[in-house]
Amino acid sequence: MSRKILEVDQLRTSFFTHLGEVQAIRGVSFCLNEGESIGIVGESGSGKSVTSLSIMRLLQHPGKVVGGEIRLHGENLLQYTPQQMRKVRGEKIAMIFQDPMTSMNPVYTIGNQIEEMILEHKNLTKQEARERAVEMLGMVGIPSPEQRLKNYPHEFSGGMRQRAMIAMALSCSPQILIADEPTTALDVTIQAQILRLIKKLNEEMNMSTILITHDLGVVADVCQRILVMYGGLIMEEGTRSQIFYHPRHPYTMGLLKSIPKASDQKQRLIPILGTPPDLLHPPAGCPFCSRCSFAMNICREKQPPYFKDADGHRVMCWLLSEEAPYVEAYEKQKGGVRA
Amino acid sequence: MAKYIIKRILYSILTIWCIITITFFLMKIIPGDPFAAEKLPNAAVKAAISKQYGFDQPLYIQYVKYLGNFVRGDFGISYQKAGVTVNKIIGDGFPYSLTIGIWASCLVVIVGVSMGIVSALRQNKIADRLIMVMSTLGSTIPSFVLATGFLYLFSKTLGIVPAFGVDEAAGYIGPVLVIGAFSTAFITRLTRTSILEVLQQDYIRTARSKGLSEFRVIVKHALRNALLPVVTYVGPMIASIVTGSFVIEKVFGIPGIGKLFTESIINRDYTMIMGITTFFAVFLVITVLVVDVAYVLIDPRIKYE
Ligand SMILES: Nc1ncnc2c1ncn2[C@@H]1O[C@H](COP(=O)(O)OP(=O)(O)OP(=O)(O)O)[C@@H](O)[C@H]1O
Ligand code: SF4
Ligand SMILES: [Mg+2]
């Protein structure tokens, strides 16, 4: 039985703007086991980044966690002092961000930025920190790391910079790595290399990973479990095969239809029509209601609870209720993508 | 790096040459001459004076001569104060302006940057509001009003500083504060805006996600980037402060270079105008050069352009 390392419990995060309270996260719960790799997938604005920033407690004003708990090894991070939180960041949970172009400070060398993090958390001399930085850069596949250490970020290509970011994030051997769209800004071949690297390091270092992306295709190879997010809620959670081969939520089905398939060149990508819900005035019922082709009356009135489909597979959709009518089109799509 | 500096020096020399040339020919085009106002006894005397100053020679010879003299650091003799060299006049007036300028520049940089930092870090709190009100006042009240107000309060009413001249060290306080006020206000705002902008950058979030202390995030990661635009502004600012201000020198009774310059323009004292313009040009170009080189040292991205 794998041990839970991180539990997010009924997390609610809002932004208090001058227009009112934007409820970006509206009760998200999930857990991460030791050594496990999970993916959080959803469209832009679904709350993926806000979830990860809430975990790191890096939300900027006017964002605020308004409810729930985030437990690391059973301890609620939301009750940590800023001092305690600093020991968590980088040392226990490390993070890499979407745009490697802007995520590194342009006026310091790559080496300086990696060593700085090592010196902050480990009791090492400058020399030892430098050696560790060289080792890390080598590990993420940067050639002649001793020389590259002296380079500035602008002297690295995008892919190299993201590798350096990974080297930095992993330099203190964190237990959890949160990667927020680590490959979105990179071109496709580099994207695959970086994903392979994350997967390899995840296995080698026995680290847990949360990979955030808007592209289901990205998590397919890397993650064992997938959470599908929409409108600040988790719509569906399941193992990789449950999500890909037995999707139950209409939104997940829509996402699957929008992944390009290498095997079928002629197939057209089908985007999900409509716009995400207004989180300033979140709908009373199912957030996907206005875009769902199976929407029923109850969907508009009441937010669906989680229905359990199989072990570890939960779905927030009224169609799984026992009282739901038989919908043929829906039943047909249950097969998901068959490769 | 050395190549970059050499390139910059060559450009600077070119700039100075352009300024001298343009000023020289502009002086010649302007109708009227410095002796028009004088009661010269007759044409013969006028011709003699013209000859003494080299006016009888063709323009290009005058120009080449001027350039030659300039390279040797000789700006010629004043038209108005007969027999006194321009070098001597500048040498007498400039030290006052320089002293005031250096102190004012220090004030501007130290006070402006610190207030900007405080303001940014306490955004929308009382300290920030207060500083913003002060900096709005500082940048909108004309300097002669500030100067008069200062003298009224500290000299006439309180009697702490002399009303006129800089014979005592206390006499410098007023001019330094008044000259520095505008730029201090400007730098405060510039620093504040720049820090607030930098704090939104992704690399600041990265720095925080590394578990660094807030102090380190601000001092190491935010400030160095935030001060880049400030450094760009500081060069020309120092040059303009050091080259003096006619109004302020007049109000405080300082025999500085700003006053000399204005007087020489009114008197059409060509050699003086030429001399001071060239002197200012060289001064400005050197400050800009120093700032550019400093910029390269703090921003590694520029070096290889
Ligand atoms: N500073 C802010 N002020 C107000 N609302 C915000 C702010 N930041 C985020 N939000 C709200 O939070 C919601 C979720 O944003 P988030 O950045 O988590 O989306 P995301 O899923 O990461 O999308 P993306 O794929 O674009 O990164 C947004 O829809 C937005 O309404
Ligand atoms: S609850 Fe209703 S509206 Fe929401 S996804 Fe299910 S069927 Fe569609
Ligand atoms: Mg995001």
XYZ file of C-alpha atoms and ligand atoms in Angstrom, chain A residues 44-45 47-50 52 98 180-181 212, ligand 3:
12
model
C -7.132 27.595 -19.659
C -8.704 29.203 -16.613
C -7.710 26.654 -11.943
C -4.678 24.428 -12.425
C -2.067 27.065 -11.701
C -4.041 28.488 -8.811
C -0.417 24.602 -7.482
C 5.529 27.245 -17.934
C 3.034 23.725 -14.269
C 2.806 23.366 -18.037
C -0.130 20.271 -14.961
Mg -1.762 28.081 -15.617
